[in-house]
Tab-separated table of C-alpha atoms in Angstrom:
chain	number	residue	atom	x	y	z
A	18	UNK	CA	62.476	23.665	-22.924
A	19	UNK	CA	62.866	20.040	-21.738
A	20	UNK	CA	59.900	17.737	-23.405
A	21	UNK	CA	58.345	20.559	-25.774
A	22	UNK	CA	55.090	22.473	-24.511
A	23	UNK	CA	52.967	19.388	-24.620
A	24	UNK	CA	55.444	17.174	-22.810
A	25	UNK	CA	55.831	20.117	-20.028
A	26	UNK	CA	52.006	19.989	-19.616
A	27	UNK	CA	51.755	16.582	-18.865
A	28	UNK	CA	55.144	15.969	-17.158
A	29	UNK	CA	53.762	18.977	-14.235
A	30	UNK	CA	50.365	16.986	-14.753
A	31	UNK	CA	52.093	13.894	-13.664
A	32	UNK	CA	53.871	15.299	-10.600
A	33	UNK	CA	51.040	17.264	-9.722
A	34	UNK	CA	48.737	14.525	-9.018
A	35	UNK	CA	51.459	13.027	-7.056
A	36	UNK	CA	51.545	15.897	-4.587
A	37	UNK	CA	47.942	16.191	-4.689
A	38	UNK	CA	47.599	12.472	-3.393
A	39	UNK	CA	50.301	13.121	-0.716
A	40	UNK	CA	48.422	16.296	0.645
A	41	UNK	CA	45.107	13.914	0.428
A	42	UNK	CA	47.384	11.512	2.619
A	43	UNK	CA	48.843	14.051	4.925
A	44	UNK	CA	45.489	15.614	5.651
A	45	UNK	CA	43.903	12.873	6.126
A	46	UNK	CA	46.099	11.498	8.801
A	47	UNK	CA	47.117	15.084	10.491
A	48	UNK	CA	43.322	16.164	10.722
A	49	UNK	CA	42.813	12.572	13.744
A	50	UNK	CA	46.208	13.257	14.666
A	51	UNK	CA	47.350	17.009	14.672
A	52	UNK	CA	50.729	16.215	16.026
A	53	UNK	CA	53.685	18.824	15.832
A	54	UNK	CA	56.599	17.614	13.351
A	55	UNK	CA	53.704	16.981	10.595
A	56	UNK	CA	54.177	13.518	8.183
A	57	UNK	CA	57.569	12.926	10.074
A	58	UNK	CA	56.096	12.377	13.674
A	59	UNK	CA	53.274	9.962	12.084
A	60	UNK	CA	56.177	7.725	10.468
A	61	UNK	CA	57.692	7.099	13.868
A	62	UNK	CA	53.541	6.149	15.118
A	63	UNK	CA	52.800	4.237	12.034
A	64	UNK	CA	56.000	2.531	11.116
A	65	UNK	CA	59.496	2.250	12.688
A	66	UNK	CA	61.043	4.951	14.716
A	67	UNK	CA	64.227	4.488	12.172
A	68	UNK	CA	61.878	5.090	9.225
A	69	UNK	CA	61.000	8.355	11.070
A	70	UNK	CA	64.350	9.378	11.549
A	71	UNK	CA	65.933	8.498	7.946
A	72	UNK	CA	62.610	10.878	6.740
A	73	UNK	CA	63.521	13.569	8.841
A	74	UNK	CA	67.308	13.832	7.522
A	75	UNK	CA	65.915	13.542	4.424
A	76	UNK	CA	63.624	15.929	4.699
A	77	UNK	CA	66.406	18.174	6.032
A	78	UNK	CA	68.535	17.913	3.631
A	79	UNK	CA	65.479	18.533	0.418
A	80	UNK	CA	64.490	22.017	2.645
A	81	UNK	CA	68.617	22.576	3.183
A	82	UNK	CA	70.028	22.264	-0.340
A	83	UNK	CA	66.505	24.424	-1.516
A	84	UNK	CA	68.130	27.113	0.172
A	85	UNK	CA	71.192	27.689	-2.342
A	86	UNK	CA	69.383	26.518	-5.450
A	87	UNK	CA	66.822	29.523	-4.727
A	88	UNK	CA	69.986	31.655	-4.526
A	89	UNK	CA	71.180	30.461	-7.760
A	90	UNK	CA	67.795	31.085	-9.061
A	91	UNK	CA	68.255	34.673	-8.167
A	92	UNK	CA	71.324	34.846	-9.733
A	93	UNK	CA	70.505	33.850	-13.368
A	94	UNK	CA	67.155	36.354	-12.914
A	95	UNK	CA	70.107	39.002	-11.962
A	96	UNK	CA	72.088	38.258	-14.750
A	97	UNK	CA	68.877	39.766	-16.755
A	98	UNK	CA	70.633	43.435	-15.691
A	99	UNK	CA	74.089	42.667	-15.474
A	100	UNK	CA	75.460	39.692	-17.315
A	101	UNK	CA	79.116	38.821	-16.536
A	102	UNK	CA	79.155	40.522	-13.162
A	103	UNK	CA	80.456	39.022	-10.357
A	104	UNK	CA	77.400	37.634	-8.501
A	105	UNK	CA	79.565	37.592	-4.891
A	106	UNK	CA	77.972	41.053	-3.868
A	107	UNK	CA	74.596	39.896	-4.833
A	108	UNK	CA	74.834	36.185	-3.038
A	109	UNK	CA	76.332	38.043	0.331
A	110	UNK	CA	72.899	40.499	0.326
A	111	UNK	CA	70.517	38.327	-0.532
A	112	UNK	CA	71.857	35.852	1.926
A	113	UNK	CA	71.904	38.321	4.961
A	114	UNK	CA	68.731	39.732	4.178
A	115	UNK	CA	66.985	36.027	4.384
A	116	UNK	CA	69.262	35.046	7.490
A	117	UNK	CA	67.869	38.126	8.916
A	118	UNK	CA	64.475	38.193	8.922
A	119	UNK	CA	64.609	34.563	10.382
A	120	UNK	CA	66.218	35.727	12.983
A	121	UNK	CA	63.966	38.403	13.591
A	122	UNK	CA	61.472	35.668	14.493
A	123	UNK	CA	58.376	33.800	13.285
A	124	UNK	CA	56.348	37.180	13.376
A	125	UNK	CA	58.408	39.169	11.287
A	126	UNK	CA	58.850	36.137	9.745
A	127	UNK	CA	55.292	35.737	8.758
A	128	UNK	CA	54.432	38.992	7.516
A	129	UNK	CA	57.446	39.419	5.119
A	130	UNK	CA	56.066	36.038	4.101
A	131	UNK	CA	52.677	37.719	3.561
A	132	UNK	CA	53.525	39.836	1.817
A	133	UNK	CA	56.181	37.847	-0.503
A	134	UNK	CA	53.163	35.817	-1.209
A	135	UNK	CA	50.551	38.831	-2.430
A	136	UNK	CA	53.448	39.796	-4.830
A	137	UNK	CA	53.790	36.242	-6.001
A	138	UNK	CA	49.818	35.746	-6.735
A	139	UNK	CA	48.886	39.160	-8.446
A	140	UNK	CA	52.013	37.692	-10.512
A	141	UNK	CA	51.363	34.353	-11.822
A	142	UNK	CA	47.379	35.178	-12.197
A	143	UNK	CA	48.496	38.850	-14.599
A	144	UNK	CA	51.024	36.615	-16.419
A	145	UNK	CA	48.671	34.486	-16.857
A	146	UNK	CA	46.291	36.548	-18.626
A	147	UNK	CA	48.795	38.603	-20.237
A	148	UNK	CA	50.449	35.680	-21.796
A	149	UNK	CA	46.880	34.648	-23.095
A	150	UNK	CA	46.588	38.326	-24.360
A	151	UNK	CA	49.843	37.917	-25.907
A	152	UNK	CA	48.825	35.082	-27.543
A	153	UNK	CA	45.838	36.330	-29.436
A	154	UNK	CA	47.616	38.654	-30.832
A	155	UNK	CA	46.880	41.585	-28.044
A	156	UNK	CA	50.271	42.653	-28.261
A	157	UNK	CA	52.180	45.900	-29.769
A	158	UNK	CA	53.131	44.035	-32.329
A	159	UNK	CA	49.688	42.089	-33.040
A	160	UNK	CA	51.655	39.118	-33.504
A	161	UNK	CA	48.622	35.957	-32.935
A	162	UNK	CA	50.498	32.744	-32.245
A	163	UNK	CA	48.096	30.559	-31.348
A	164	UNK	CA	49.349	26.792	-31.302
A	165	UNK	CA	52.578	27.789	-33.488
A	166	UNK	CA	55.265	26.312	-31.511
A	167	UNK	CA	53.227	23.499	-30.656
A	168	UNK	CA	53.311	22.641	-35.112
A	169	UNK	CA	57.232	24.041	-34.784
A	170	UNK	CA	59.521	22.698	-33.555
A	171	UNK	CA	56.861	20.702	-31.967
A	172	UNK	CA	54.768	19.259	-29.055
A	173	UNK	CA	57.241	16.873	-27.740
A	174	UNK	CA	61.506	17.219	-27.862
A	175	UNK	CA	62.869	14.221	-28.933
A	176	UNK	CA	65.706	14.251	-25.980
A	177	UNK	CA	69.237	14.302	-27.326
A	178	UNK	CA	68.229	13.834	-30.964
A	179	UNK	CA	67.193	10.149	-30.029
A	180	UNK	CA	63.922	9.829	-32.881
A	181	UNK	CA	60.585	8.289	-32.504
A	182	UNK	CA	59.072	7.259	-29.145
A	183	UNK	CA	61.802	6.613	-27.076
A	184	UNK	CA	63.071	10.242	-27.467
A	185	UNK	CA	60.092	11.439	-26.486
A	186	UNK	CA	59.254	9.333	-23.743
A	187	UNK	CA	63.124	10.089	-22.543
A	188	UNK	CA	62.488	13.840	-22.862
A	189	UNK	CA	59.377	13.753	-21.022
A	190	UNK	CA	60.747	11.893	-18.161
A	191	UNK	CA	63.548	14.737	-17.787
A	192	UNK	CA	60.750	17.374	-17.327
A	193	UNK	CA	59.652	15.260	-14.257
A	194	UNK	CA	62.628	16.361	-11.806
A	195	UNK	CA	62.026	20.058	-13.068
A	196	UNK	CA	58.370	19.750	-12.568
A	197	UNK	CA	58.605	17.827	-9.052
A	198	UNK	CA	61.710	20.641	-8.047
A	199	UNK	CA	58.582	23.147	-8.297
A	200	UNK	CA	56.032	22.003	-6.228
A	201	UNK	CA	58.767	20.286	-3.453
A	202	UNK	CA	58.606	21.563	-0.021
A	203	UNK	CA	54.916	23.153	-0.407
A	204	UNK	CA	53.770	19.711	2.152
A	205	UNK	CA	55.093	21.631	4.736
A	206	UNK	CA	51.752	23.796	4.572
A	207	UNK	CA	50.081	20.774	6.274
A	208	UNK	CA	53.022	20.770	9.098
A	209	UNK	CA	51.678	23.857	9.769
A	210	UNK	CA	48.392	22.972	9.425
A	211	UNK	CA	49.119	20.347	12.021
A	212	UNK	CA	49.690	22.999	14.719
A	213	UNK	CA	46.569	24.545	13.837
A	214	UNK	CA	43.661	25.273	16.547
A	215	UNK	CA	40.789	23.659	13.966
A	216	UNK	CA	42.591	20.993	11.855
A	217	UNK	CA	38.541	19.504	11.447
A	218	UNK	CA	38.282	22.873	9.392
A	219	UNK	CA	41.497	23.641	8.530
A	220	UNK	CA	42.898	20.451	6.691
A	221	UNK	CA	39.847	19.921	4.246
A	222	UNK	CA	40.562	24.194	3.166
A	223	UNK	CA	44.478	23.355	2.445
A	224	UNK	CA	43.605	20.373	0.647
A	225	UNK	CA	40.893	22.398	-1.789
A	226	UNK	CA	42.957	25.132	-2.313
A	227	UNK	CA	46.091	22.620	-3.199
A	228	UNK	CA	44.017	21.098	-5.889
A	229	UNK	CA	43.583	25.179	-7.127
A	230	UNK	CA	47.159	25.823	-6.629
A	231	UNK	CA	47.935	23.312	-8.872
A	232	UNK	CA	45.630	23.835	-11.602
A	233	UNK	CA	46.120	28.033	-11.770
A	234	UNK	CA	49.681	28.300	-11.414
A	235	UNK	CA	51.117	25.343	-12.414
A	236	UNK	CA	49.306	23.710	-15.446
A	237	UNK	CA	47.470	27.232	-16.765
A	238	UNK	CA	50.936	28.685	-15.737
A	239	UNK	CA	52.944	26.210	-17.990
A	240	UNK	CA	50.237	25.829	-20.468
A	241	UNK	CA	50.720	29.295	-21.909
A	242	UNK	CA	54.722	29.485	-21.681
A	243	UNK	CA	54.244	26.364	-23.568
A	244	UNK	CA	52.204	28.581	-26.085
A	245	UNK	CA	54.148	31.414	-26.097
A	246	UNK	CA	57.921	30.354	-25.944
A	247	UNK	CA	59.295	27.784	-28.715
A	248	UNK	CA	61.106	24.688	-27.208
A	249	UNK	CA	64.010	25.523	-28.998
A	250	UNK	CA	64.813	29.029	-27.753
A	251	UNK	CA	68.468	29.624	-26.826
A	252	UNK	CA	67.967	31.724	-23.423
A	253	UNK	CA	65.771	28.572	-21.591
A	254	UNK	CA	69.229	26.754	-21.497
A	255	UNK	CA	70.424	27.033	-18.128
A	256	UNK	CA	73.508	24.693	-18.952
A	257	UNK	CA	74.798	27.618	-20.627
A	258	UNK	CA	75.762	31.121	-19.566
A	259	UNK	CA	73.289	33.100	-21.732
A	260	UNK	CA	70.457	32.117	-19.530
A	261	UNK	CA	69.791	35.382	-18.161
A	262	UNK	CA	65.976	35.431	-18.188
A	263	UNK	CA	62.635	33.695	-17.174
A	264	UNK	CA	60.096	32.070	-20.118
A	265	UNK	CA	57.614	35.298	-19.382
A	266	UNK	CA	60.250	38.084	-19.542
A	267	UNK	CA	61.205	36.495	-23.154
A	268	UNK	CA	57.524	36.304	-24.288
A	269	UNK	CA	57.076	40.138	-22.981
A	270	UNK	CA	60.261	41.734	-24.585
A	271	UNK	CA	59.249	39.560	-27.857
A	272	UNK	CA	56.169	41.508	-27.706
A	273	UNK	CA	57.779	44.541	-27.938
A	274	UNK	CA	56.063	45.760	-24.563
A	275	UNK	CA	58.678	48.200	-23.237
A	276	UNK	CA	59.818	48.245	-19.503
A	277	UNK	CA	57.662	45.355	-18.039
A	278	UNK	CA	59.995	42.952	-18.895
A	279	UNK	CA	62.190	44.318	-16.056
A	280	UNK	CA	59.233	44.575	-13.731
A	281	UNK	CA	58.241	41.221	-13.870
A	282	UNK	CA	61.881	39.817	-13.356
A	283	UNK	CA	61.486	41.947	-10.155
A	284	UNK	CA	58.972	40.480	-9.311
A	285	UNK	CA	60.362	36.842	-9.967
A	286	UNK	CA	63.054	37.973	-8.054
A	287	UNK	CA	61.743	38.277	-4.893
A	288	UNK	CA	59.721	34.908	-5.257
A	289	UNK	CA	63.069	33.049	-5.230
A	290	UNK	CA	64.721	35.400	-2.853
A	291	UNK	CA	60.891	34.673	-0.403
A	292	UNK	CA	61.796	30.856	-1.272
A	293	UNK	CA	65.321	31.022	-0.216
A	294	UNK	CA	64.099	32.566	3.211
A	295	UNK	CA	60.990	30.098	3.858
A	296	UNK	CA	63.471	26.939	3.096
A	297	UNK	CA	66.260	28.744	5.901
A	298	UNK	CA	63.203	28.821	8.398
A	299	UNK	CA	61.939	25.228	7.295
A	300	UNK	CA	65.388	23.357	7.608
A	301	UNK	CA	66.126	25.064	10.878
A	302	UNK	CA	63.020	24.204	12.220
A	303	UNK	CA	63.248	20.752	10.970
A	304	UNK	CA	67.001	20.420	12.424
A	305	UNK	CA	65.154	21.736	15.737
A	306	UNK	CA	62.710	18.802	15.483
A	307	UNK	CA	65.386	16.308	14.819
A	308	UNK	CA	66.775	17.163	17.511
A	309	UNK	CA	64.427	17.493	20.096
A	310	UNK	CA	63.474	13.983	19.229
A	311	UNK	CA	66.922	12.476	19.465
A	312	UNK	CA	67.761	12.416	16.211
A	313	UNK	CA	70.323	15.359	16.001
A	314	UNK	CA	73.078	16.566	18.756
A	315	UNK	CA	71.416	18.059	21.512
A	316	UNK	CA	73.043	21.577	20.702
A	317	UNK	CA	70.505	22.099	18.074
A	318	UNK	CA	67.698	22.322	20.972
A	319	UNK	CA	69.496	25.703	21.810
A	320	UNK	CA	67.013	28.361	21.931
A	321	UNK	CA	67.280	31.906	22.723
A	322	UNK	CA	64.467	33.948	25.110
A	323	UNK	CA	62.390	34.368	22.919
A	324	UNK	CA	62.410	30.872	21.387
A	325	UNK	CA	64.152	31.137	18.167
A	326	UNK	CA	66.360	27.666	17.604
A	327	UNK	CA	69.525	30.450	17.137
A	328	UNK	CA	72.133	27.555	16.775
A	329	UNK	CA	69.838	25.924	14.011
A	330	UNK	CA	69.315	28.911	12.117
A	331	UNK	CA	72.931	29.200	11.958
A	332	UNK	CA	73.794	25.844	10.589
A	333	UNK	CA	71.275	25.635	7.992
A	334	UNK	CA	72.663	29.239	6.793
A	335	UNK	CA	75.996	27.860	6.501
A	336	UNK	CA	74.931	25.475	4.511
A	337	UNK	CA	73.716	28.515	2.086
A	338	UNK	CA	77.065	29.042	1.622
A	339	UNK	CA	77.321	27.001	-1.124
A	340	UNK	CA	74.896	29.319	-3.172
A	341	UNK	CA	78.747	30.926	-3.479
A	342	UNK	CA	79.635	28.150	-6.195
A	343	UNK	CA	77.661	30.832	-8.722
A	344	UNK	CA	81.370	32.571	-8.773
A	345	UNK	CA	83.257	30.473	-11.090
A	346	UNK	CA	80.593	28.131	-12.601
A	347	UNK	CA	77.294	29.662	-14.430
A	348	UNK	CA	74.406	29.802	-12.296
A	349	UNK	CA	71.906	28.144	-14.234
A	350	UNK	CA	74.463	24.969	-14.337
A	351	UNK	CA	74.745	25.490	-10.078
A	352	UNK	CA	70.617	25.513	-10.163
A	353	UNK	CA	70.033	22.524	-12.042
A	354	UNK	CA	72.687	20.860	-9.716
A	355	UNK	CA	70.868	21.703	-6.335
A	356	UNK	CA	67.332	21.681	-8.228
A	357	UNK	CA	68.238	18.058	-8.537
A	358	UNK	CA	69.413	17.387	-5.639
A	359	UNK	CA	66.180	18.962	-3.952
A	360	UNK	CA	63.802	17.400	-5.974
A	361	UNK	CA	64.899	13.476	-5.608
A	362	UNK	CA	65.030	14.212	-1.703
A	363	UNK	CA	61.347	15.820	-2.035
A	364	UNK	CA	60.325	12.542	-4.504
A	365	UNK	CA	61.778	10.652	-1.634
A	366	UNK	CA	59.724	12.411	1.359
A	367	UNK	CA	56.411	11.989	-0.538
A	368	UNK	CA	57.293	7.802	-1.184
A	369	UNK	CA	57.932	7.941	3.023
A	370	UNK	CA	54.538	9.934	3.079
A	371	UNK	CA	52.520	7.341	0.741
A	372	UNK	CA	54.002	4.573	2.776
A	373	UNK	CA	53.142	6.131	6.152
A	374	UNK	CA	49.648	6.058	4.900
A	375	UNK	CA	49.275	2.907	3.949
A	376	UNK	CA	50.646	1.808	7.478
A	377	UNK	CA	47.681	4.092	9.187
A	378	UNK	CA	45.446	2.432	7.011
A	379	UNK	CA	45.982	-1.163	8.192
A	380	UNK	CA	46.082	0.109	11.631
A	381	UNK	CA	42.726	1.317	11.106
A	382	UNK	CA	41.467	-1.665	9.712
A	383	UNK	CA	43.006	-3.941	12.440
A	384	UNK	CA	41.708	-2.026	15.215
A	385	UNK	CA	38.294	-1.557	13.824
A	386	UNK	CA	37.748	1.746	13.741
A	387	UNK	CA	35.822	2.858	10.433
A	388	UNK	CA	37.467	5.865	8.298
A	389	UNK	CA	34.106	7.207	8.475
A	390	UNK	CA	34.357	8.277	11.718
A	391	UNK	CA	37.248	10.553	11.070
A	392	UNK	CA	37.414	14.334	10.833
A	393	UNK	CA	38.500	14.505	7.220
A	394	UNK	CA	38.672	11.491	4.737
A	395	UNK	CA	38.812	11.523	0.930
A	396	UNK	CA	37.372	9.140	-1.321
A	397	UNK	CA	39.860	8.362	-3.377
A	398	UNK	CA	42.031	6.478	-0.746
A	399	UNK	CA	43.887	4.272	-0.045
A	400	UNK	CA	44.022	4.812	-4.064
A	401	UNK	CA	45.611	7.825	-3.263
A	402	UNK	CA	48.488	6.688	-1.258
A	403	UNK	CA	49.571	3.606	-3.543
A	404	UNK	CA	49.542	6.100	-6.729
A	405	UNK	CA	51.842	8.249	-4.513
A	406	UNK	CA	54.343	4.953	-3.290
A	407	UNK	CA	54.723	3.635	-7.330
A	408	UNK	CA	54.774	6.885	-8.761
A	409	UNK	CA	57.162	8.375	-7.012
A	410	UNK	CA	59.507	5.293	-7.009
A	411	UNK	CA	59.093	5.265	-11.006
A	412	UNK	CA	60.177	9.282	-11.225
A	413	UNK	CA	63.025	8.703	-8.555
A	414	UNK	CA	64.530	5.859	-10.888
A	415	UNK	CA	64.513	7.546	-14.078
A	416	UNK	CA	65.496	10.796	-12.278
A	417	UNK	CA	69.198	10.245	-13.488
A	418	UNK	CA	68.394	7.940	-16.690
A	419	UNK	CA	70.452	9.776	-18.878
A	420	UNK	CA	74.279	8.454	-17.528
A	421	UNK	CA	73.452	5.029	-18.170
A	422	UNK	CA	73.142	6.017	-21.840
A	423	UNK	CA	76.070	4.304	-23.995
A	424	UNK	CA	78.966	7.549	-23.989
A	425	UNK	CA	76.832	9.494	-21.282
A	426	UNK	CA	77.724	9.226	-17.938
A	427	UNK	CA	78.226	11.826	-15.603
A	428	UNK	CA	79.162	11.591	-12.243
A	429	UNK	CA	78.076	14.988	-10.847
A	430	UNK	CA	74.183	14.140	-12.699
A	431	UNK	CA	74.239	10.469	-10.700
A	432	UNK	CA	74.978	12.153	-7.485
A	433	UNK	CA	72.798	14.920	-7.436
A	434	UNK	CA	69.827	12.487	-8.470
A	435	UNK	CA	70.937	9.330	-6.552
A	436	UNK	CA	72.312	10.430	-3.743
A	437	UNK	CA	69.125	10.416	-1.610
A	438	UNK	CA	68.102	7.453	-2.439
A	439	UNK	CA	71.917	5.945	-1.364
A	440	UNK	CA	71.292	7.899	1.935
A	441	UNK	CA	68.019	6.602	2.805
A	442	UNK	CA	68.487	3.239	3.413
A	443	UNK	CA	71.845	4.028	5.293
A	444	UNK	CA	70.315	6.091	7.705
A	445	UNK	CA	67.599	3.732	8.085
A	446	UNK	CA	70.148	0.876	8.854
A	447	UNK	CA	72.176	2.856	11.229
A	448	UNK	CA	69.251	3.528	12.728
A	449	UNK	CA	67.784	-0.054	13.205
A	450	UNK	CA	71.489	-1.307	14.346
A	451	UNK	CA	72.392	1.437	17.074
A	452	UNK	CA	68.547	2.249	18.427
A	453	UNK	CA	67.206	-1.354	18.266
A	454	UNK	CA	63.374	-0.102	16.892
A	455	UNK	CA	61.321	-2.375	15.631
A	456	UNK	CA	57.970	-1.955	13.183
A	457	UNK	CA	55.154	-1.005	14.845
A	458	UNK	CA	52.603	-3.925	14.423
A	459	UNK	CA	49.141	-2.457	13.626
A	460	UNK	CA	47.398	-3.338	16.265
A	461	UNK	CA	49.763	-1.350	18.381
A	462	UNK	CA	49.609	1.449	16.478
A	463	UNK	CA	48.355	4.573	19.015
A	464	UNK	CA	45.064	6.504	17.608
A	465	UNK	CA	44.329	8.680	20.539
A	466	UNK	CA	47.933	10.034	22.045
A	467	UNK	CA	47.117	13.799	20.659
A	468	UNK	CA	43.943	13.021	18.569
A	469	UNK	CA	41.513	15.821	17.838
């Protein structure tokens, strides 16, 4: 367990008030301006149509590479029944079954998604209480452990052996692309939100029940896996092959509770295999957006009859092919590589989102109109958005710390962490050169072209 239980807590502590700002920001913004394309739509309004446009790829790519880490994901919690099985038979049905019910459409879509979600809640809340059970010695085998692992092997891991605060420090900063990995991707609740009928009602309700999210199932979540799993157990390494179960089904066979051990990694089970389908539907939708706007080749606008973007649906699945790299290397290694990889590009879109704020901000103040006057505001911006901008920009540059210690480096842990941020400014460039766009100045910025 990267960080120790203590350095967990506060590394998902960290991140979560970084998301929690960027929803703030989002909603804020989308409930004056409900326009469709979410956070990516206001960065071409609010600052430069190449800004918008390096986003959206980048936001493509974070919902596209999600795809096979959630597939790897379901491969280690597989490996829980049959370790050292070929996982190609596994990969091709979970794979088709996800592919499929996108292409059944957005209302199949939705309720499988329903109910994917009931099975995730009634989850995380009994773990949640059974872990707390566990913990107080409920058990079969009455064992109370109380704050044991937090007194051995400790609160904090000192990261590669390095001792006093620097190890620490170091460990807890490699919890923060884990953390961050976990929460990535849920924005796209206000894109949604965005296409709403009552955004005046709607945003405020996703932003409250955001602020719950995080508290209930992240921090109570980690708090008591933090309790009830020592730092130091062997089966939390997903660099090595014997990772072949979650931190809950290790607590509950521990216990001695027979058979719902296996339940739960069911039930796990289908929460990646939900994830895998949501990111297949977000990053073909999000290639359809590109595209409509200019941004993509035109033969992404395809649509069939009914309206399904057919010809993005099949891209972004092909690009699930790579969950297939679970063969011949473990799949807790492939996870962490595409976990990553996700994370950094999800660190990147909330930076783009923080900035996009601040840009509607000074538009608002130029133009006179008072923040007051809006549908939805929150008090704690433009705080907010600035916590978002530096926070995220110190997480993305000590995402991939570790290779610039002396006898460390690794190329495949610099790419996956670095590569978005290489991208980025590329895109933006090529952007800027071949489109000629300019920033918009703030008192050109448009506040009533699709306001509420």
């Amino acid at each position: 367990m990267e960080g120790g239980p203590l350095g967990l807590l506060l590394g998902y502590a960290f991140i979560g008030s970084i998301y929690y700002c960027v929803m703030v920001s989002v909603g804020e913004m989308i409930s004056l301006l409900p326009l469709p394309g979410g956070h990516i739509r206001l960065a071409e309004r609010f600052v430069d149509p190449a800004f918008s446009l390096a986003m959206g790829w980048n936001c493509w790519y974070s919902w596209t590479l999600t795809i096979p880490a959630e597939l790897a994901a379901a491969m280690t919690l597989i490996d829980y029944w049959q370790p050292g099985i070929d996982n190609t038979i596994w990969i091709t049905m979970c794979l088709l079954v996800a592919i499929g019910i996108n292409l059944f459409g957005v209302g199949v879509y939705g309720e499988v998604e329903f109910m994917f979600a009931s099975i995730k809640v009634i989850t995380i809340v009994g773990l949640i209480i059974l872990g707390i059970i566990l913990d107080l010695g409920g058990g079969p085998n009455h064992d109370r452990i109380g704050f044991r692992y937090w007194k051995n092997p400790g609160p904090f891991v000192q990261f590669a052996g390095i001792p006093g605060a620097k190890g620490r420090f170091l460990g807890f900063f490699r919890v923060l692309t884990q953390a961050a990995f976990s929460m990535i991707g849920t924005e796209a609740v206000a894109m949604a939100a965005a296409e709403a009928k009552d955004p005046q009602r709607t945003m405020p309700k996703a932003v409250r029940n955001v602020y719950i999210r995080i508290l209930l199932f992240y921090i109570s979540g980690v708090f008591v896996i933090g309790l009830l799993v020592p730092s130091n157990e062997p089966s939390l390494n997903l660099d090595s092959s014997n990772a072949s179960a979650s931190p809950f089904v290790i607590v509950i066979e521990k216990a001695g509770i027979k058979g719902l051990a296996s339940v739960i990694n069911a039930a796990l089970l289908t929460s990646a295999w939900s994830a895998a389908t949501s990111d297949i539907y977000l990053s073909s939708r999000g290639m359809y957006g590109l595209a409509l706007s200019g941004n993509a080749p035109k033969i992404f606008t395809f649509t069939s009859r009914s309206g399904l973007p057919y010809v993005s649906v099949a891209f972004s699945s092909a690009i699930a092919l790579l969950s297939y790299m679970v063969v011949n290397t473990s799949s807790g290694i492939v996870f962490t590589w595409f976990a990553d990889m996700t994370a950094t590009a999800g660190l990147l879109a909330w930076l783009c989102v923080g900035v996009t704020y601040l840009r509607f901000h000074m538009g608002l103040k130029a133009q006179g109109i008072a923040r007051s006057t809006l549908v939805y505001t929150s008090r704690i911006q433009p705080y907010a958005a600035w916590w978002v901008v530096g926070a995220s920009t110190v997480t993305l540059l000590f995402s991939g710390w570790e290779v610039f210690l002396r006898d460390s480096w690794s190329t495949v842990t610099f790419v996956t962490n670095y590569l978005p941020m290489l991208l980025f400014p590329v895109l933006f460039s090529l952007s800027k050169v071949f489109r000629g766009s300019s920033i918009v100045q703030p008192m050109e910025m448009d506040f009533r072209t699709g306001s509420v």
